[in-house]
Every structure is written in structure tokens, then in C-alpha cells.
mmCIF file of C-alpha atoms in Angstrom:
data_model
loop_
_atom_site.group_PDB
_atom_site.id
_atom_site.type_symbol
_atom_site.label_atom_id
_atom_site.label_comp_id
_atom_site.label_asym_id
_atom_site.label_seq_id
_atom_site.Cartn_x
_atom_site.Cartn_y
_atom_site.Cartn_z
ATOM 1 C CA MET A 1 0.000 0.000 0.000
ATOM 2 C CA GLY A 2 1.480 3.374 -1.027
ATOM 3 C CA LYS A 3 2.076 6.253 1.308
ATOM 4 C CA LEU A 4 -0.748 8.752 1.624
ATOM 5 C CA LYS A 5 0.221 12.247 0.570
ATOM 6 C CA ASP A 6 -1.557 15.375 1.768
ATOM 7 C CA ARG A 7 -2.231 18.166 -0.706
ATOM 8 C CA TYR A 8 0.117 21.140 -0.499
ATOM 9 C CA ILE A 9 0.058 24.664 -1.850
ATOM 10 C CA ARG A 10 2.213 25.161 -4.927
ATOM 11 C CA PHE A 11 5.431 27.076 -4.375
ATOM 12 C CA ASP A 12 4.568 29.799 -6.901
ATOM 13 C CA TRP A 13 1.506 30.742 -4.851
ATOM 14 C CA ALA A 14 3.219 30.414 -1.473
ATOM 15 C CA ILE A 15 6.160 32.622 -2.468
ATOM 16 C CA LYS A 16 3.836 35.534 -3.284
ATOM 17 C CA ARG A 17 1.896 35.280 -0.031
ATOM 18 C CA LEU A 18 2.961 32.925 2.744
ATOM 19 C CA LEU A 19 6.745 32.802 2.524
ATOM 20 C CA ARG A 20 7.130 36.540 3.181
ATOM 21 C CA ASP A 21 5.925 35.916 6.733
ATOM 22 C CA LYS A 22 8.832 35.571 9.169
ATOM 23 C CA ALA A 23 7.096 32.588 10.735
ATOM 24 C CA ASN A 24 7.486 30.767 7.415
ATOM 25 C CA PHE A 25 11.088 31.744 6.605
ATOM 26 C CA ALA A 26 12.251 28.171 7.296
ATOM 27 C CA VAL A 27 10.600 26.923 4.090
ATOM 28 C CA LEU A 28 12.524 29.281 1.809
ATOM 29 C CA GLU A 29 15.682 28.910 3.912
ATOM 30 C CA GLY A 30 15.477 25.165 3.317
ATOM 31 C CA LEU A 31 15.359 25.566 -0.470
ATOM 32 C CA LEU A 32 18.318 27.971 -0.417
ATOM 33 C CA THR A 33 20.305 25.739 1.935
ATOM 34 C CA VAL A 34 19.819 22.742 -0.365
ATOM 35 C CA LEU A 35 20.525 24.738 -3.529
ATOM 36 C CA PHE A 36 23.679 26.462 -2.229
ATOM 37 C CA GLU A 37 24.779 23.387 -0.243
ATOM 38 C CA ASP A 38 25.376 25.767 2.653
ATOM 39 C CA LYS A 39 23.074 26.583 5.563
ATOM 40 C CA THR A 40 21.335 29.816 4.619
ATOM 41 C CA GLN A 41 19.501 32.032 7.069
ATOM 42 C CA ILE A 42 17.207 34.827 5.940
ATOM 43 C CA VAL A 43 17.691 38.001 7.962
ATOM 44 C CA GLU A 44 14.783 39.812 6.325
ATOM 45 C CA ILE A 45 12.600 39.937 3.232
ATOM 46 C CA LEU A 46 13.449 43.158 1.434
ATOM 47 C CA GLU A 47 10.647 45.292 0.042
ATOM 48 C CA SER A 48 11.702 47.985 -2.361
ATOM 49 C CA GLU A 49 10.870 49.592 -5.679
ATOM 50 C CA GLY A 50 12.280 46.574 -7.465
ATOM 51 C CA ASN A 51 9.818 44.299 -5.662
ATOM 52 C CA GLN A 52 6.699 46.136 -6.760
ATOM 53 C CA LEU A 53 4.490 45.663 -9.803
ATOM 54 C CA ALA A 54 4.936 49.003 -11.546
ATOM 55 C CA GLU A 55 3.301 49.617 -14.923
ATOM 56 C CA THR A 56 6.251 51.790 -15.908
ATOM 57 C CA ASP A 57 8.733 48.988 -15.356
ATOM 58 C CA LYS A 58 7.997 45.961 -17.535
ATOM 59 C CA PHE A 59 10.914 44.007 -16.057
ATOM 60 C CA ASN A 60 9.734 44.168 -12.419
ATOM 61 C CA ARG A 61 8.873 40.537 -11.697
ATOM 62 C CA VAL A 62 10.910 39.584 -8.624
ATOM 63 C CA ASP A 63 8.754 37.478 -6.305
ATOM 64 C CA ILE A 64 11.026 37.605 -3.258
ATOM 65 C CA LYS A 65 14.114 39.647 -2.522
ATOM 66 C CA ALA A 66 15.839 38.339 0.607
ATOM 67 C CA LYS A 67 19.006 39.056 2.552
ATOM 68 C CA ASN A 68 21.057 36.216 4.041
ATOM 69 C CA SER A 69 23.125 36.268 7.226
ATOM 70 C CA LYS A 70 26.154 37.529 5.234
ATOM 71 C CA GLY A 71 24.215 40.536 4.001
ATOM 72 C CA GLU A 72 24.135 39.144 0.464
ATOM 73 C CA ILE A 73 20.956 39.601 -1.578
ATOM 74 C CA ILE A 74 18.972 36.703 -3.003
ATOM 75 C CA LEU A 75 16.370 37.170 -5.745
ATOM 76 C CA VAL A 76 13.845 34.343 -6.116
ATOM 77 C CA GLU A 77 11.456 34.426 -9.056
ATOM 78 C CA VAL A 78 8.831 31.991 -10.314
ATOM 79 C CA GLN A 79 7.714 32.182 -13.936
ATOM 80 C CA ASN A 80 4.833 30.036 -15.175
ATOM 81 C CA THR A 81 4.608 31.057 -18.815
ATOM 82 C CA ARG A 82 7.050 32.012 -21.532
ATOM 83 C CA GLU A 83 8.120 35.629 -21.686
ATOM 84 C CA VAL A 84 10.054 37.447 -24.387
ATOM 85 C CA TYR A 85 13.565 38.633 -23.410
ATOM 86 C CA TYR A 86 13.581 36.383 -20.337
ATOM 87 C CA LEU A 87 17.365 36.364 -19.896
ATOM 88 C CA GLU A 88 17.551 40.114 -20.438
ATOM 89 C CA ARG A 89 14.956 40.594 -17.715
ATOM 90 C CA ILE A 90 16.939 38.465 -15.261
ATOM 91 C CA LEU A 91 20.047 40.524 -15.986
ATOM 92 C CA TYR A 92 18.128 43.773 -15.586
ATOM 93 C CA GLY A 93 16.690 42.652 -12.245
ATOM 94 C CA VAL A 94 20.132 41.825 -10.863
ATOM 95 C CA ALA A 95 21.669 45.081 -12.104
ATOM 96 C CA LYS A 96 18.812 47.098 -10.638
ATOM 97 C CA THR A 97 19.131 45.337 -7.299
ATOM 98 C CA ILE A 98 22.846 46.134 -7.103
ATOM 99 C CA THR A 99 22.255 49.845 -7.724
ATOM 100 C CA GLU A 100 19.266 49.955 -5.351
ATOM 101 C CA HIS A 101 21.374 48.722 -2.465
ATOM 102 C CA ILE A 102 24.279 51.127 -2.645
ATOM 103 C CA SER A 103 23.771 54.799 -1.875
ATOM 104 C CA LEU A 104 25.276 57.640 -3.873
ATOM 105 C CA GLY A 105 28.751 58.417 -2.548
ATOM 106 C CA GLU A 106 29.197 55.036 -0.851
ATOM 107 C CA SER A 107 32.345 53.033 -1.456
ATOM 108 C CA TYR A 108 32.075 50.328 -4.094
ATOM 109 C CA GLY A 109 33.342 48.006 -1.382
ATOM 110 C CA ASN A 110 29.830 48.127 0.094
ATOM 111 C CA ILE A 111 28.308 46.375 -2.920
ATOM 112 C CA LYS A 112 26.815 43.049 -1.875
ATOM 113 C CA LYS A 113 26.861 39.879 -3.928
ATOM 114 C CA VAL A 114 23.549 38.999 -5.583
ATOM 115 C CA TYR A 115 22.186 35.519 -6.279
ATOM 116 C CA SER A 116 19.427 35.183 -8.873
ATOM 117 C CA ILE A 117 17.240 32.056 -8.697
ATOM 118 C CA SER A 118 14.709 31.513 -11.489
ATOM 119 C CA ILE A 119 12.146 28.734 -11.172
ATOM 120 C CA VAL A 120 10.606 28.255 -14.618
ATOM 121 C CA TYR A 121 7.626 26.107 -15.559
ATOM 122 C CA PHE A 122 7.930 26.419 -19.347
ATOM 123 C CA ASP A 123 10.204 25.222 -22.127
ATOM 124 C CA LEU A 124 13.124 27.617 -21.797
ATOM 125 C CA GLY A 125 15.170 26.074 -24.608
ATOM 126 C CA LYS A 126 17.632 23.247 -25.265
ATOM 127 C CA GLY A 127 19.417 21.488 -22.419
ATOM 128 C CA ASN A 128 19.073 18.119 -20.719
ATOM 129 C CA ASP A 129 19.453 19.151 -17.068
ATOM 130 C CA TYR A 130 16.828 20.564 -14.714
ATOM 131 C CA LEU A 131 19.319 22.812 -12.885
ATOM 132 C CA TYR A 132 21.768 25.260 -14.471
ATOM 133 C CA HIS A 133 24.252 27.511 -12.703
ATOM 134 C CA GLY A 134 26.024 30.541 -14.151
ATOM 135 C CA GLN A 135 28.958 32.350 -12.558
ATOM 136 C CA ASN A 136 31.472 34.983 -13.635
ATOM 137 C CA ARG A 137 35.004 33.642 -13.944
ATOM 138 C CA PHE A 138 37.878 35.241 -15.834
ATOM 139 C CA ILE A 139 39.937 32.507 -17.490
ATOM 140 C CA GLY A 140 43.211 33.011 -19.326
ATOM 141 C CA VAL A 141 42.675 32.653 -23.064
ATOM 142 C CA HIS A 142 46.117 31.061 -23.532
ATOM 143 C CA THR A 143 46.964 29.793 -20.034
ATOM 144 C CA SER A 144 43.493 28.620 -18.827
ATOM 145 C CA ASP A 145 44.247 29.903 -15.300
ATOM 146 C CA GLU A 146 41.665 31.849 -13.291
ATOM 147 C CA LEU A 147 42.367 35.516 -12.671
ATOM 148 C CA GLN A 148 42.809 36.665 -9.067
ATOM 149 C CA ILE A 149 42.504 40.342 -8.191
ATOM 150 C CA SER A 150 44.673 41.872 -5.486
ATOM 151 C CA THR A 151 42.583 44.066 -3.214
ATOM 152 C CA LYS A 152 43.465 46.139 -0.173
ATOM 153 C CA GLN A 153 41.415 45.381 2.890
ATOM 154 C CA GLU A 154 42.192 46.594 6.434
ATOM 155 C CA ASP A 155 45.758 47.563 5.447
ATOM 156 C CA ALA A 156 46.419 44.116 3.980
ATOM 157 C CA ILE A 157 46.666 43.034 0.355
ATOM 158 C CA LEU A 158 44.309 40.082 -0.177
ATOM 159 C CA PRO A 159 43.640 38.005 -3.302
ATOM 160 C CA LYS A 160 40.030 37.863 -4.474
ATOM 161 C CA TYR A 161 38.364 35.988 -7.291
ATOM 162 C CA PRO A 162 35.835 37.976 -9.374
ATOM 163 C CA ARG A 163 33.284 35.203 -8.760
ATOM 164 C CA GLU A 164 33.287 36.194 -5.078
ATOM 165 C CA ILE A 165 31.735 39.542 -6.034
ATOM 166 C CA PHE A 166 29.923 39.086 -9.333
ATOM 167 C CA PRO A 167 26.343 37.771 -9.362
ATOM 168 C CA GLU A 168 25.493 34.081 -9.606
ATOM 169 C CA TYR A 169 22.526 32.745 -11.534
ATOM 170 C CA TYR A 170 20.532 29.562 -10.949
ATOM 171 C CA ILE A 171 17.825 28.380 -13.337
ATOM 172 C CA ILE A 172 15.592 25.513 -12.192
ATOM 173 C CA ARG A 173 13.738 24.017 -15.172
ATOM 174 C CA VAL A 174 10.950 22.305 -13.248
ATOM 175 C CA ASN A 175 9.342 20.438 -16.145
ATOM 176 C CA GLU A 176 12.646 18.795 -17.107
ATOM 177 C CA PHE A 177 12.752 16.867 -13.829
ATOM 178 C CA ASP A 178 11.644 13.259 -14.448
ATOM 179 C CA LYS A 179 13.566 11.244 -11.854
ATOM 180 C CA VAL A 180 12.634 9.405 -8.685
ATOM 181 C CA ALA A 181 13.599 11.907 -5.990
ATOM 182 C CA LYS A 182 16.499 10.548 -3.953
ATOM 183 C CA THR A 183 18.577 13.584 -2.957
ATOM 184 C CA PRO A 184 17.393 16.664 -1.001
ATOM 185 C CA LEU A 185 17.594 18.785 -4.159
ATOM 186 C CA GLU A 186 15.573 16.235 -6.140
ATOM 187 C CA GLU A 187 12.920 16.151 -3.414
ATOM 188 C CA TRP A 188 12.678 19.939 -3.599
ATOM 189 C CA VAL A 189 12.395 20.012 -7.394
ATOM 190 C CA ASN A 190 9.798 17.244 -7.255
ATOM 191 C CA TYR A 191 7.745 19.414 -4.878
ATOM 192 C CA LEU A 192 8.168 22.429 -7.172
ATOM 193 C CA LYS A 193 6.841 20.334 -10.053
ATOM 194 C CA THR A 194 4.094 18.241 -8.426
ATOM 195 C CA GLY A 195 3.259 19.914 -5.112
ATOM 196 C CA GLU A 196 3.886 16.568 -3.398
ATOM 197 C CA ILE A 197 5.989 16.088 -0.259
ATOM 198 C CA GLU A 198 6.954 12.725 1.213
ATOM 199 C CA PRO A 199 5.342 12.174 4.643
ATOM 200 C CA ASP A 200 8.651 11.191 6.247
ATOM 201 C CA THR A 201 10.868 13.795 4.558
ATOM 202 C CA LYS A 202 13.797 15.213 6.496
ATOM 203 C CA VAL A 203 14.824 17.664 3.775
ATOM 204 C CA PRO A 204 15.396 21.252 5.013
ATOM 205 C CA GLY A 205 12.350 23.377 4.269
ATOM 206 C CA LEU A 206 10.089 20.561 3.097
ATOM 207 C CA SER A 207 9.352 19.254 6.575
ATOM 208 C CA GLU A 208 8.307 22.809 7.505
ATOM 209 C CA ALA A 209 6.298 23.118 4.280
ATOM 210 C CA ARG A 210 4.314 20.004 5.235
ATOM 211 C CA GLU A 211 3.031 21.873 8.283
ATOM 212 C CA LYS A 212 2.689 25.394 6.908
ATOM 213 C CA LEU A 213 1.586 24.898 3.291
ATOM 214 C CA LYS A 214 -1.321 22.500 3.623
ATOM 215 C CA TYR A 215 -4.072 23.216 1.117
ATOM 216 C CA TYR A 216 -6.897 22.530 3.540
ATOM 217 C CA SER A 217 -5.424 24.872 6.144
ATOM 218 C CA MET A 218 -6.364 27.845 3.954
ATOM 219 C CA ALA A 219 -9.559 29.767 4.554
ATOM 220 C CA PRO A 220 -12.320 29.003 1.982
ATOM 221 C CA ALA A 221 -11.896 32.360 0.222
ATOM 222 C CA GLU A 222 -8.144 31.854 -0.014
ATOM 223 C CA ARG A 223 -8.623 28.308 -1.333
ATOM 224 C CA TYR A 224 -10.992 29.640 -3.986
ATOM 225 C CA ALA A 225 -8.459 32.262 -5.092
ATOM 226 C CA TYR A 226 -5.747 29.593 -5.182
ATOM 227 C CA ASP A 227 -7.869 27.239 -7.306
ATOM 228 C CA GLU A 228 -8.641 30.077 -9.708
ATOM 229 C CA HIS A 229 -4.907 30.765 -9.923
ATOM 230 C CA LEU A 230 -4.253 27.137 -10.917
ATOM 231 C CA ASN A 231 -7.052 27.276 -13.495
ATOM 232 C CA ALA A 232 -5.581 30.461 -14.979
ATOM 233 C CA ILE A 233 -2.166 28.786 -15.304
ATOM 234 C CA MET A 234 -3.721 25.766 -17.019
ATOM 235 C CA ILE A 235 -5.590 28.019 -19.442
ATOM 236 C CA GLN A 236 -2.464 30.037 -20.224
ATOM 237 C CA ASN A 237 -0.360 26.937 -20.817
ATOM 238 C CA ASP A 238 -3.098 25.375 -22.923
ATOM 239 C CA VAL A 239 -3.342 28.508 -25.044
ATOM 240 C CA LEU A 240 0.431 28.574 -25.533
ATOM 241 C CA SER A 241 0.531 24.888 -26.470
ATOM 242 C CA THR A 242 -2.359 25.331 -28.895
ATOM 243 C CA ALA A 243 -0.693 28.347 -30.443
ATOM 244 C CA LYS A 244 2.527 26.366 -30.885
ATOM 245 C CA LEU A 245 0.713 23.524 -32.679
ATOM 246 C CA GLU A 246 -1.195 25.929 -34.856
ATOM 247 C CA GLY A 247 2.041 27.693 -35.736
ATOM 248 C CA LEU A 248 3.412 24.405 -37.085
ATOM 249 C CA THR A 249 0.347 23.770 -39.244
ATOM 250 C CA GLU A 250 0.918 24.704 -42.857
ATOM 251 C CA GLY A 251 -1.440 26.847 -44.877
ATOM 252 C CA ARG A 252 -2.467 29.226 -42.099
ATOM 253 C CA SER A 253 -2.667 32.794 -43.249
ATOM 254 C CA LYS A 254 -1.099 35.604 -41.237
ATOM 255 C CA GLY A 255 -4.440 37.392 -40.918
ATOM 256 C CA ARG A 256 -6.202 34.346 -39.450
ATOM 257 C CA ALA A 257 -3.319 33.746 -37.041
ATOM 258 C CA GLU A 258 -3.498 37.335 -35.809
ATOM 259 C CA GLY A 259 -7.262 37.018 -35.394
ATOM 260 C CA ARG A 260 -6.897 33.890 -33.280
ATOM 261 C CA GLU A 261 -4.298 35.547 -31.090
ATOM 262 C CA GLU A 262 -6.532 38.549 -30.521
ATOM 263 C CA GLY A 263 -9.424 36.251 -29.625
ATOM 264 C CA ARG A 264 -7.308 34.258 -27.191
ATOM 265 C CA ALA A 265 -5.975 37.427 -25.593
ATOM 266 C CA GLU A 266 -9.513 38.751 -25.118
ATOM 267 C CA GLY A 267 -10.580 35.395 -23.651
ATOM 268 C CA ARG A 268 -7.710 35.392 -21.153
ATOM 269 C CA GLU A 269 -8.469 38.962 -20.128
ATOM 270 C CA GLU A 270 -12.168 38.230 -19.621
ATOM 271 C CA ALA A 271 -11.325 35.144 -17.537
ATOM 272 C CA LEU A 272 -9.075 37.226 -15.273
ATOM 273 C CA LEU A 273 -11.722 39.948 -14.940
ATOM 274 C CA SER A 274 -14.352 37.358 -14.043
ATOM 275 C CA THR A 275 -12.087 35.855 -11.395
ATOM 276 C CA ALA A 276 -11.336 39.296 -9.990
ATOM 277 C CA ARG A 277 -15.067 40.129 -9.759
ATOM 278 C CA ASN A 278 -15.703 36.918 -7.814
ATOM 279 C CA LEU A 279 -12.821 37.532 -5.418
ATOM 280 C CA LYS A 280 -13.930 41.126 -4.912
ATOM 281 C CA ALA A 281 -17.457 39.959 -4.114
ATOM 282 C CA MET A 282 -16.017 37.527 -1.561
ATOM 283 C CA GLY A 283 -14.326 40.391 0.242
ATOM 284 C CA LEU A 284 -10.667 39.706 -0.552
ATOM 285 C CA SER A 285 -8.361 42.683 -0.275
ATOM 286 C CA MET A 286 -7.271 44.670 -3.305
ATOM 287 C CA GLU A 287 -3.677 43.469 -2.831
ATOM 288 C CA ASP A 288 -4.696 39.791 -2.701
ATOM 289 C CA ILE A 289 -6.855 40.106 -5.812
ATOM 290 C CA SER A 290 -4.004 41.818 -7.647
ATOM 291 C CA ARG A 291 -1.584 39.056 -6.683
ATOM 292 C CA ALA A 292 -4.031 36.300 -7.643
ATOM 293 C CA THR A 293 -4.900 37.722 -11.073
ATOM 294 C CA GLY A 294 -2.016 39.997 -12.037
ATOM 295 C CA LEU A 295 -4.451 42.864 -12.616
ATOM 296 C CA SER A 296 -3.524 46.354 -11.495
ATOM 297 C CA LYS A 297 -5.401 47.978 -8.628
ATOM 298 C CA GLU A 298 -6.753 50.540 -11.085
ATOM 299 C CA ASP A 299 -8.323 47.766 -13.189
ATOM 300 C CA ILE A 300 -9.833 46.116 -10.102
ATOM 301 C CA LEU A 301 -11.366 49.388 -8.943
ATOM 302 C CA LYS A 302 -13.206 49.643 -12.269
ATOM 303 C CA LEU A 303 -14.984 46.301 -11.771
#
């Protein structure tokens, strides 16, 4: 007889709502500890201009900006559907974070290292792994050695590798994971993909998630908003898959293709507006409705 598994809230929903609460830091700390292979403690969740949904800034999509016990900044972002210029947006987010966290006139020595973690639920491109890591290293073109920079610190000359300062990037391609989870990282990626957690797990963060992210612990209104969120994701992914198949079909005229896209866009917008109306009628706050649907507060006020 197989093990019974409770139903848990998906990470992409939890990161926008529950994981910002200090009482739930252990869940996110567990993921970071497993990913970095180093115990990571969150000092605080940073809220700043770069963490807001601003209409004037199309690249603002950071879900959580955290600070670890070393003062380094960690950006965690979940993306459910394909977006144009995805890599450029990641780069922009990191660059903006660096400039946000150093004041004019401060020494460059005060710049903190930034880690960017992208959890993607769509086909990002070619590659056989589910986890990719990017890091800045300066390697000799002819000698293949790694460059060390001499830096003065507290009246001493110390060697420093550029990778100790430059940002690091992690991309977790959730849908590429198709293994039986045996390691802590595999258990985490399996949860990211399926929402399932083993009852006897000892993996950092997941044991806490079993207690804090139970689906049936949510209030009815919150559960309804969550279910609508899942439905919206399914609709979006279905539309994208349909569009991809249609794009491969020969004999389609450009005009008909544009008409279909306009119709699908209108359908998605109406579905979001309908969801927002229902959530508004149930008394959810403006901020919660905005997070659940992606609509601006101005659009919600018009409903």
C-alpha cells in the first residue's frame, strides 16, 4: 500500500503570499540551503521599488528579494509562462538590485553579492538538465588559469576571485525533472513540479512546508483564489501549447493567425476579470486580488 500524501500549496503561490511571513522563513531557507549546499539564514525579506508591480517597469517581476546572514541579496522568481527577453529581464533585475542597495557616494566596497534564482515552468530552450548555474570567472585565453585580483582590505593586500563579487545565476527548469527523488535537491524540485511532499521527509524546508503549506489549512476564500490561480495557469499553458501547434500547421494565413491571437488574448483577459469580480465579491483585499490575477489595482477598482 502506497504512502498517503496530503495536498500542499504550490510554491509559486506560497512565495507571493505565505513565505514573506517571518514565521514561514524556514521553508525558503530550506530551499536555499539545499541549492547552495550551505546553511542559509534569511535576515529579512526586502521590500523595495524593485519588488513592486509598476506599470512603468515591464521588467519588475521579482517574487522575493531576501538578505542572508552575510548581508548578500537573493532574488527568487517563479515564472509560469514564456516571456520574451527572459534572460535580459533576469540581468536587468540583478543590475537594478545592485544599484538599489548602494547609496550615492558610498564606497564600491559596500556592494553586496547577488544571487538570482529563477524557477521556470515552461520550455526555456535546449538542455538536458533541470538545474543550471552561471557564474562569472575570468579565465586566461592562452593559459586557462583563473584571474585573481589583489585588493586592499584593512591595510592588507588580499587576493580575491571575481566570482566572489559578481552575481550568480541559478535556473531551475521544473518540467525537465523526471527522476525518482532521492537527494534533497531532487525532493525539492519534485515538490516544485508536483506539489507533493513525502510524509517522512527530512529535507530542510520541506518538513516545515508540510506543516505550513497545507491546502486545507487555507480559509475558503483563499482556497478559492488559489484554485482560480491554478485554473488560470492551465488556461495560459493550454493557449500557448495550442498556439505552438497551430504555428506548425501549414497553410495558415497571417491574418487568421493574428485574429486567433486577438481572440485568445480577449478570452484570457475576460477570464481574469471574471475571477477578480468573484474575489472582490467575496471580500478579498485589493492586494490579494491583484496578486491572484495579475491585474492592477486601477483595473480592479473599475470592476
